[in-house]
Structures are given as C-alpha cells and as structure tokens.
Amino acid sequence: MYKKHHSSFLTLLELPEALLSCFQGMLKAFSESVASGNGACKEMRVIYKEKCLCIQELLHNNYTSQKIRSNEHFLARSSEIDAFIEKFDEVEIRQQSPERFTVLANDKFSIRIRKGFKRGVLRVHWRMLILLNFFRRLLRKSPLPLAYWKHRIVLKNIAELVYWIGFLKVTKPVLEQVMDGNKEIFLALKKLDEQIERKLLTGQQLPLDELNQSLIAIEEQLGRQKERINDHFKGIQNRLTPVFNGIAEKYGTLEFPEKMAGKKNLLRKQEELNRHIQHELRGQYVQSFAVFEHWRLKYSLRFALLNTSVQIEENIQGIESKIGEVLIQNYSRIEDRLAKASLELQSGRNTDDVVKSILQTELLENQIPHFLNLVLETDLASCYDAILTYCTTEWEELPHIYFLPKKPDFEKIRFPNQLRETNITDILRGNLEENISLSLSGEKSEMMRELQNALANSNEVGEIIDYSVEYYQTRELGEDSSTYDEFVNGIERARKKAEENLSFLKSLKANSIAKLAEINYGFNEKMLSAITLENLFDTQTEMLRRKRIKEVKNSVINFFKILSSRGEKGIHFFQNAFQFTRDKYSFLRSLLGLSTESEAIASELSNYLSETEIAISRLPLMYQKLFATVPLTEEKFSIGRPQVIHQLGLAYSNWTSGKFSPTCLIGETGSGSTTTLNFFIDKYGHQYSLSRHSISARITGEAEFSKYFKSLFPELDFESPLELITQINQGRSRRIIILENIEKFFIRKRGGFDNLHLLFRLISETSNRIFWLCSCKIYAWQYLNYTQDIANYFAYVIKLDTMDKDKITDVIVKRHKPSGFKLNFLPPSNFKAKRNFLKLSEKEKQNFLKEDFFNRLFAFAQNNLTLALIFWMRSVVKVEDNIFFLQFKHLNYSFLTAMNTTQITSLHAMLIHDCITVQELAEIFSWTEQESFEHLMVFKDDGILNKKNGQFTINPLLYRQLVEHLKSLNFVH
C-alpha cells in the first residue's frame, strides 16, 4: 500500500543517477579518445563540450527557482492507504489486559500513581462483587466473574494514527537522509566537474584513473541511498502492525486515552508533521538550489570559455599559417640565394654574374620586394581583433544575475533569505578587460612592432645588398683589393642578417603562439578562480575597487599632465635665465679684469677635437661614404622637409605668375639647405633654364662682383653691374638662378657691404626675368638683417624647420642600416649605474643605453644634422666582429666661459662669416696678418677651428656649444 511513496522516494535518485550517467559517459569518451591516440587537449574539449550539453540540460530543468516545489508526492495519501484504513471497524469493545492495571517499568510517574488508584478502585469493585456473589449464591444464582474492565477502541482512528501519521513519522528521517545524500552527491559531482573543467581549460592532462575512482565512490554512495529506501519500504506495513496492536491494546486506557487518537488530535499531529517535513524539504531544496545555481553560473562561463578557447585556437592556426607558410617559406628562399651568392663571391668566381643575376635580379628586383609586399599584406592584426570582438560579444550575451549564498558554505543555507542576488557583470568585464582586452591589445601591438621589425630587417638586408653592389660598381680605378673585400664582407653581413631574420621569424611564430595560448589558459584560470564560491564576492569587491582606482588614477594623471605642461615652460625659463646670468657674470668679470684665473682648454678636449678626422678615417670606407656630410640628391637618406619644399614651390609659382618673388633659404651650417635646394631643382627645375652656383670664396669689390657674374652670364657682355641689369631686362628669356652662401658678398668692415647692396639691386631690378633663389647662414642673416635690413629685399624668407630627436635618430638609423654592422652601446663616460639599471637584462640595458645615447646626441647637436653625423662617427670607439661599439664622450666646455673678449669676438666673426682667412680676420679687426695668424693658429691647435684650403671653420663638435655661449652673451639670437 506504500508503493506510490516508495516510487516517489526512488524518483529522488533519478536526478543524481542521470548526472552520474552523464559523467560516466564523458569519462568513457575521454578514455576511448586517449586509447585511440586522439587525446589532444583540443579533441578532449570537443568531447567535453558535447557531453556537457546533457548535464547543462539537467541543471536548467531542476532546482530552477527558490520556491519549493509541491510536496504532494510525500504528504498526500494514496487510495491504497485510504482503502486499507476503511477496512477497520469504527468501534470495538475489548477487555483490558492485566498490564493496564499493573505498574510497568517504562510507565511515567503520573501513570504509576493513576494505575495504583485504578487498581485500588478495581479491588474495591472486586470486593463488592465478591459480597454480591455471596448473596447471589444464597439466592442460588450464578456468581458474577471477577473480570477486568472493558475499553472502547476506535480502530479507524488508530489505523489513521499508525498507518499514515506513524508512516510519515518513521519516513521523515529517511527522507532527510536521502536529501542529504543527494546534496552530497551533487557537491561531489560538481567538484569532479570543476576538476575536469580546470584541467581542460588550462591545458593540463586529465587524471582519468583518479576521476573514475571518484565516480565509483559516488556510484556506491548512490547505491547505498537506493538500498536505504528499499530497506525502509520493505515490510514497513508488517513493522507498523505491532505498533497498531500495541496502541489498540492501550487505547481508551490511562496509558493511551481516547482523545490521543481523536479526530482533532489526529488532524493536529498531521499538520504538525507536515510542517516539519515541509521545513526540512525547504531547507534541503534551498541548499540544492544554491548548488545548482552556482553550477549553472559555472556552466554559462564554461561554454563561453570553451567557445573563446576555440576562437583563440582558430586564430592561432591562422597566425601560424600566415607566418610559417607565407613569411618563413618565402624568406627561406632569400636566405638560400644570399648564402649561395656569398659563397660564390668569397671564392672569387663569376663575380659579375652573381652581382647581376642573383643579387640584383633575383634578390633586389624580385624576391625581397615580393617578401616586403607579403609582410605588408599579411594581416595578423585581424586575428587579434577577431578574438577580442568575439569575446566581447560572447561575454555580453551571458546571463549576469544569479542567486548565490551570502556565505561561502552551502551547509549554512536553510532559507531563501540566506541567498542574495549577485550581479557578476563587474567580474566578467574586469577579467575580460585585464586578461583579454589589455593582453590582446598588448600582444597585437607587440606583433605589429615585430612585423615592422621584420619589414625593417628585410628591407635592411636589401639596403645592405644594394649599397654593397653600388659601392662595388662605383669603385674607382686603382683601388686595391680591400675594396673588393669590403664588398664581399658587406654581402656576408647581409647573409648573416638574413639568417638572423629567418630565426627571428621562426621565433616570432613560436612566441606569438605560446603567448596566445598563455593568454587563453591564464584567462580561463583567472575566471575559474574568480567565480568559486570562496572568491566570488572578494573578486567582485576587488574589481569594483580597481574600477574606482582606475577612474581616480586617470583623473590624477590628467591633472598632472596639465600641471606638467604648464610648469615645464616655467622650469625651462628659469633654467635659461640662470644659465644666462651665470655666463653673463663670467663674461663681465673677464671683461672688467676681475677674474683671478683663466681656464684654458683641457688637453683631453683639445686632443678629442683635433683628432676627429683621424678617428673617423679609421672606420671602414663603406661606412665613411654612408655618413659623408655631403648634400643629398636622392631621398633615400633624406629627412624630408615637405613644408619647406611647399613654400619654395609657392614662391616659384608666384614668380611664374609675374609677381615679385625673390626667395632666401635660411639655415644653420650643416642643417641641409643644399640638400633642400637639390630636391627643389628635382621637382621644379625642368621648366626653365636653371643656373646654380655655390660661392666658396668671399667676393669683395665691384671688380670681383662683375667678374663673378660674368661666369654666371657668359652669354652677356657687360663691364658693370648696371650694364648687367640692363642686358638682363632687355632679354626675352626667363631663367632660375640659385645662389648659395650669399653671406660671401660681405665682410664686416667699413665698405664691406657694397657688393651685398649691388646684389640686392641686381635681384630687385631683374626679378621679373629671373627667379632668384638664394641661401644664407642663419647667424649671418640675423646680423645682416639687423644692420642692413636684408629681409626687405626678399619676398620670401624661408627658414629650414627644426628637427626633433626622432628625425635625427631616423636619419642616422637610415644611414647605418645599409652597412650591415651591429651596434653595441657602451655606458657614457660620466655614467653612474643605478640599481634599476643593474637589474635589467642585456637587451633592456642596450635599449636604455641606445635611448640615452640619442637623447645626449640630440642635446649636443639639436637640429644640426651634419654635427649629429660627425659626432655619431666620432662616438665609435672600436669595431670588432662586425659590431660597432659606441660611447658618448662627455666633454667639458667650461673653457668657453673663461675666454677673453678678443677670443669671443673672433669666434663670433667666424660664426657670421661661416669661414674666414687670415687676411679677412685681419681686415675685420684691423690687425696685422701676423696677429691674425697667431689668433687662428691657437684656435686650430686647440681643435676649436679646422683649416682647409687656407680657410678656417669652426669645429663641428664645438659648433653648438659655441652658439649657445654666444647666445647667452647676446652676440647672436
């Protein structure tokens, strides 16, 4: 009659049995995959995802609400029980047994008292009956027997009490044990599931034997659950019958009064028992709901993590294919051909054929350009973008609200109010941003940098080959065998560079794959750890805290950026003011004769300055040609000045329209004015007849002026500048004349500006026929503009734009790459290594020293390219194994502040005249030639001046410091 309830109890085991079956099938599939040799992590995850679908369905179909489901299958009576109880008679009269009058061992004290009183009354009754029987015998009647009292038994009430209420009472602990057992099984399966999940999502090997043992233990526990239920329901009716008989024997007596089985009391007991069962079921259900809710959270994230892992693996394959099958294979051909060419050249056989067929045709014209195009077309960034886009979309679609325990312990949950609504948005977004977005963005940027490096390295190989071939083909007759050896060494350096590039590409492929896998596993590990019940709320709080800190940090950074940008100008102003005051004070002390000691130029500095040419001449000839400070005619090594070229083009366009457009290009010595004019000629010089002249010697006097311009206009016959102007204006043709170094038309003395004014008149009166494009050194221009208003004679005055550190660095690197030499930066002479520097790796140290070198180089040369190139070559301290070792030499220029007035004014004259002879310096200061010679030779001996073809120029290594010193003394601006 308890079959229905027996079946209901067995249904409680269906869910754990179904879950267990899913896990058994999963582990069986894992074992078969391993046995067949397909046990790779990727294949295991495919199986795992497929098998998890049935578990996910079970999770979503059970314990989906905090409200407990109907308990009718436990509390409702079946028709069999009702029919069984109906079989009993309503009332039955029985004689009480002697035990109902006898004190028993388990009787309560009150029952004992009442039984004693009852037994006393019975004895009185029996004595009266004995007396009555005595009289009945006298009357010859049969005596009445001495019997115990009778009691009225309501059998249906007793049956109700025993076979329903009693059944529920003895079944309640079994129900609790089954529910507790189920919860333990759920937790055990959940733990096993988390173990499988963590192993697969972090790329670890599954311990199949250990997992199978765990499943066997769970299966045994489930078997004990079923045995416990079957044992309980087996013969339960027979176990309740003695209880029924015992109550029936006592019913209506002192031990069991009739009201104890009355309708009202039965109803009260049933309601009370129902409440207890309901309370227990509610607690058990809420606990199971919390387990399943957290399990559902893990499953939502699990499928997202599995999908993310698949997406990352697909893009890893794409990256591996693009780098390996496209870049590496094509570059291997370049390396092979270059190795063959290097061997042929070293043997000295078929040199011209190797140069033409392999180096020029195959490599320079075909394979290297093809590979460079492949690198440019290889879109690896899309792989990283695809992962990031997919992750963002995938994780935004996840459910974010879950009801989880307030405390990290499922056992302490009994009521729904011990759960709280948990939004995991902060955890998802925080981990996604920290471990996916930032990591992928960093790796993407790193990949783009590495591809740029691959592109630059490959292009550098082409430049080395191209420059080596050019060097070989343009060799001069009579050069010794060392020229050929340098060519062969250049090709060998290209081969080694190509070999390094090939290793670089292979390393790039391996590192990118490893890093993406590390990001994948790291993200999975972080996310799995974050959503454990122990870490969930701490992680959520930490993510929120980081979010707030980031917002505050960004605000503080923005504030300090504004403060720094405004304070930097003030600091720079005060530094300049302090330097100016100090230099001015030193100069005035020297001028007034108050300086007690004069600081002569140190021998170390003097030797360094004077030995510049010797040190540079020790470098390989190929390298010297690369860094030769000569004007450029090709854009290969140029810095590019589009704005200046545009301004020159605008002036030229206005001249073609008939407007007054004489133009002067202003720049420092060595700043690239001649190169800029070369590019102007290349772009605009083909439209009209063009004459270009660079003035090397100073032109003084009208006779020299006329003689010089006769060389410019050989077709004209004139004796004076006025005749020249007339003949030019009478002609019909238009032409372009470029005059470089117009500061050569003056000398700073009385009558020394006449030729300059003749030039101004010539330019002004012939500007409709001739486009005059002149160049002048900037400090000569400043002096002439201050004394002669030179700017009024030109419609366009174009100053060469300044170059920042990046441009200077770019020019030097561009020139160095074709050499094929490696660089090793040594600490500068005044460098003091700090603890942070010592902790760096060798590569990081080199990057730091390289950055430090170029910072010091730019501070030394600023926008003077010639000075930067010379100082770069001067910084090479040794060359070993195709490696250049560079060291910044810290020089002490304090001797400038101790120079006397004569020396300062002499150097100032040198600066504004660009170069000067002994005679010219004597004319400027009204000295004798002997005095002038002595001044100049002292400067030359100290390395401050260089002498070439009888002209003295400022040593480029001292140029910038001298200019700054003269600026501090207000000689120049």
mmCIF file of N, CA and C in Angstrom, residues 94-105 107-108 110-126 146-151 249-256:
data_model
loop_
_atom_site.group_PDB
_atom_site.id
_atom_site.type_symbol
_atom_site.label_atom_id
_atom_site.label_comp_id
_atom_site.label_asym_id
_atom_site.label_seq_id
_atom_site.Cartn_x
_atom_site.Cartn_y
_atom_site.Cartn_z
ATOM 1 N N ARG A 94 -13.208 -4.172 23.958
ATOM 2 C CA ARG A 94 -12.312 -5.230 24.410
ATOM 3 C C ARG A 94 -12.119 -5.101 25.917
ATOM 4 N N GLN A 95 -11.803 -6.273 26.500
ATOM 5 C CA GLN A 95 -11.487 -6.274 27.932
ATOM 6 C C GLN A 95 -10.019 -5.904 28.100
ATOM 7 N N GLN A 96 -9.787 -5.036 29.082
ATOM 8 C CA GLN A 96 -8.426 -4.589 29.322
ATOM 9 C C GLN A 96 -7.585 -5.735 29.878
ATOM 10 N N SER A 97 -6.336 -5.706 29.476
ATOM 11 C CA SER A 97 -5.421 -6.744 29.955
ATOM 12 C C SER A 97 -4.906 -6.364 31.341
ATOM 13 N N PRO A 98 -4.430 -7.362 32.119
ATOM 14 C CA PRO A 98 -3.945 -7.047 33.479
ATOM 15 C C PRO A 98 -2.835 -5.989 33.479
ATOM 16 N N GLU A 99 -2.049 -5.891 32.350
ATOM 17 C CA GLU A 99 -0.962 -4.899 32.319
ATOM 18 C C GLU A 99 -1.470 -3.471 32.441
ATOM 19 N N ARG A 100 -2.732 -3.262 32.054
ATOM 20 C CA ARG A 100 -3.282 -1.891 32.126
ATOM 21 C C ARG A 100 -3.507 -1.446 33.567
ATOM 22 N N PHE A 101 -3.412 -2.426 34.525
ATOM 23 C CA PHE A 101 -3.600 -2.094 35.944
ATOM 24 C C PHE A 101 -2.305 -2.258 36.723
ATOM 25 N N THR A 102 -1.313 -2.816 36.037
ATOM 26 C CA THR A 102 -0.043 -3.100 36.711
ATOM 27 C C THR A 102 0.982 -2.046 36.322
ATOM 28 N N VAL A 103 1.747 -1.652 37.311
ATOM 29 C CA VAL A 103 2.816 -0.670 37.023
ATOM 30 C C VAL A 103 3.917 -1.365 36.237
ATOM 31 N N LEU A 104 4.238 -0.760 35.042
ATOM 32 C CA LEU A 104 5.292 -1.295 34.177
ATOM 33 C C LEU A 104 6.565 -0.469 34.333
ATOM 34 N N ALA A 105 7.651 -1.032 33.870
ATOM 35 C CA ALA A 105 8.955 -0.376 34.092
ATOM 36 C C ALA A 105 9.059 0.964 33.360
ATOM 37 N N ASP A 107 6.611 3.011 32.633
ATOM 38 C CA ASP A 107 5.498 3.930 32.921
ATOM 39 C C ASP A 107 6.008 5.199 33.579
ATOM 40 N N LYS A 108 5.345 6.285 33.237
ATOM 41 C CA LYS A 108 5.668 7.551 33.861
ATOM 42 C C LYS A 108 5.153 7.571 35.289
ATOM 43 N N SER A 110 3.253 9.766 36.727
ATOM 44 C CA SER A 110 1.808 10.092 36.828
ATOM 45 C C SER A 110 0.975 8.875 36.478
ATOM 46 N N ILE A 111 1.443 8.102 35.501
ATOM 47 C CA ILE A 111 0.704 6.890 35.126
ATOM 48 C C ILE A 111 0.760 5.878 36.261
ATOM 49 N N ARG A 112 1.879 5.772 36.910
ATOM 50 C CA ARG A 112 2.001 4.847 38.027
ATOM 51 C C ARG A 112 1.017 5.204 39.148
ATOM 52 N N ILE A 113 0.941 6.495 39.452
ATOM 53 C CA ILE A 113 0.004 6.934 40.517
ATOM 54 C C ILE A 113 -1.412 6.593 40.114
ATOM 55 N N ARG A 114 -1.700 6.958 38.829
ATOM 56 C CA ARG A 114 -3.074 6.728 38.378
ATOM 57 C C ARG A 114 -3.385 5.223 38.288
ATOM 58 N N LYS A 115 -2.401 4.428 37.868
ATOM 59 C CA LYS A 115 -2.625 2.975 37.836
ATOM 60 C C LYS A 115 -2.870 2.425 39.253
ATOM 61 N N GLY A 116 -2.122 2.946 40.224
ATOM 62 C CA GLY A 116 -2.341 2.485 41.615
ATOM 63 C C GLY A 116 -3.749 2.822 42.087
ATOM 64 N N PHE A 117 -4.182 4.018 41.786
ATOM 65 C CA PHE A 117 -5.532 4.420 42.157
ATOM 66 C C PHE A 117 -6.558 3.556 41.426
ATOM 67 N N LYS A 118 -6.262 3.315 40.083
ATOM 68 C CA LYS A 118 -7.180 2.495 39.287
ATOM 69 C C LYS A 118 -7.238 1.070 39.839
ATOM 70 N N ARG A 119 -6.073 0.562 40.191
ATOM 71 C CA ARG A 119 -6.045 -0.806 40.732
ATOM 72 C C ARG A 119 -6.778 -0.864 42.079
ATOM 73 N N GLY A 120 -6.669 0.157 42.882
ATOM 74 C CA GLY A 120 -7.384 0.195 44.174
ATOM 75 C C GLY A 120 -8.886 0.205 43.978
ATOM 76 N N VAL A 121 -9.327 1.001 42.992
ATOM 77 C CA VAL A 121 -10.767 1.055 42.693
ATOM 78 C C VAL A 121 -11.228 -0.304 42.195
ATOM 79 N N LEU A 122 -10.361 -0.942 41.345
ATOM 80 C CA LEU A 122 -10.737 -2.259 40.836
ATOM 81 C C LEU A 122 -10.878 -3.255 41.981
ATOM 82 N N ARG A 123 -9.991 -3.192 42.960
ATOM 83 C CA ARG A 123 -10.060 -4.123 44.097
ATOM 84 C C ARG A 123 -11.309 -3.863 44.943
ATOM 85 N N VAL A 124 -11.623 -2.620 45.134
ATOM 86 C CA VAL A 124 -12.859 -2.299 45.868
ATOM 87 C C VAL A 124 -14.054 -2.878 45.115
ATOM 88 N N HIS A 125 -13.992 -2.680 43.785
ATOM 89 C CA HIS A 125 -15.067 -3.194 42.949
ATOM 90 C C HIS A 125 -15.159 -4.710 43.079
ATOM 91 N N TRP A 126 -13.976 -5.347 43.025
ATOM 92 C CA TRP A 126 -13.991 -6.808 43.141
ATOM 93 C C TRP A 126 -14.512 -7.242 44.526
ATOM 94 N N LEU A 146 -14.965 -12.278 38.279
ATOM 95 C CA LEU A 146 -14.100 -11.140 38.626
ATOM 96 C C LEU A 146 -13.286 -10.768 37.363
ATOM 97 N N ALA A 147 -13.809 -9.928 36.525
ATOM 98 C CA ALA A 147 -13.161 -9.560 35.231
ATOM 99 C C ALA A 147 -12.616 -8.135 35.302
ATOM 100 N N TYR A 148 -11.597 -7.927 34.422
ATOM 101 C CA TYR A 148 -11.059 -6.556 34.286
ATOM 102 C C TYR A 148 -12.043 -5.694 33.491
ATOM 103 N N TRP A 149 -11.878 -4.434 33.624
ATOM 104 C CA TRP A 149 -12.790 -3.514 32.915
ATOM 105 C C TRP A 149 -12.607 -3.595 31.405
ATOM 106 N N LYS A 150 -13.590 -3.182 30.693
ATOM 107 C CA LYS A 150 -13.544 -3.136 29.231
ATOM 108 C C LYS A 150 -13.184 -1.702 28.755
ATOM 109 N N HIS A 151 -12.687 -1.649 27.501
ATOM 110 C CA HIS A 151 -12.399 -0.302 26.933
ATOM 111 C C HIS A 151 -12.859 -0.270 25.479
ATOM 112 N N GLU A 249 -4.361 -2.129 22.132
ATOM 113 C CA GLU A 249 -4.443 -2.716 23.461
ATOM 114 C C GLU A 249 -4.507 -1.639 24.539
ATOM 115 N N LYS A 250 -3.857 -0.514 24.272
ATOM 116 C CA LYS A 250 -3.811 0.559 25.275
ATOM 117 C C LYS A 250 -4.900 1.601 25.060
ATOM 118 N N TYR A 251 -5.525 1.621 23.888
ATOM 119 C CA TYR A 251 -6.452 2.684 23.524
ATOM 120 C C TYR A 251 -7.599 2.762 24.533
ATOM 121 N N GLY A 252 -7.918 3.912 24.961
ATOM 122 C CA GLY A 252 -9.009 4.128 25.915
ATOM 123 C C GLY A 252 -8.614 3.870 27.332
ATOM 124 N N THR A 253 -7.331 3.640 27.619
ATOM 125 C CA THR A 253 -6.863 3.404 28.975
ATOM 126 C C THR A 253 -6.059 4.614 29.430
ATOM 127 N N LEU A 254 -5.560 4.469 30.701
ATOM 128 C CA LEU A 254 -4.749 5.566 31.218
ATOM 129 C C LEU A 254 -3.507 5.800 30.371
ATOM 130 N N GLU A 255 -2.955 4.769 29.809
ATOM 131 C CA GLU A 255 -1.714 4.902 29.035
ATOM 132 C C GLU A 255 -1.952 5.542 27.668
ATOM 133 N N PHE A 256 -3.090 5.376 27.109
ATOM 134 C CA PHE A 256 -3.409 5.955 25.809
ATOM 135 C C PHE A 256 -4.875 6.366 25.811
#
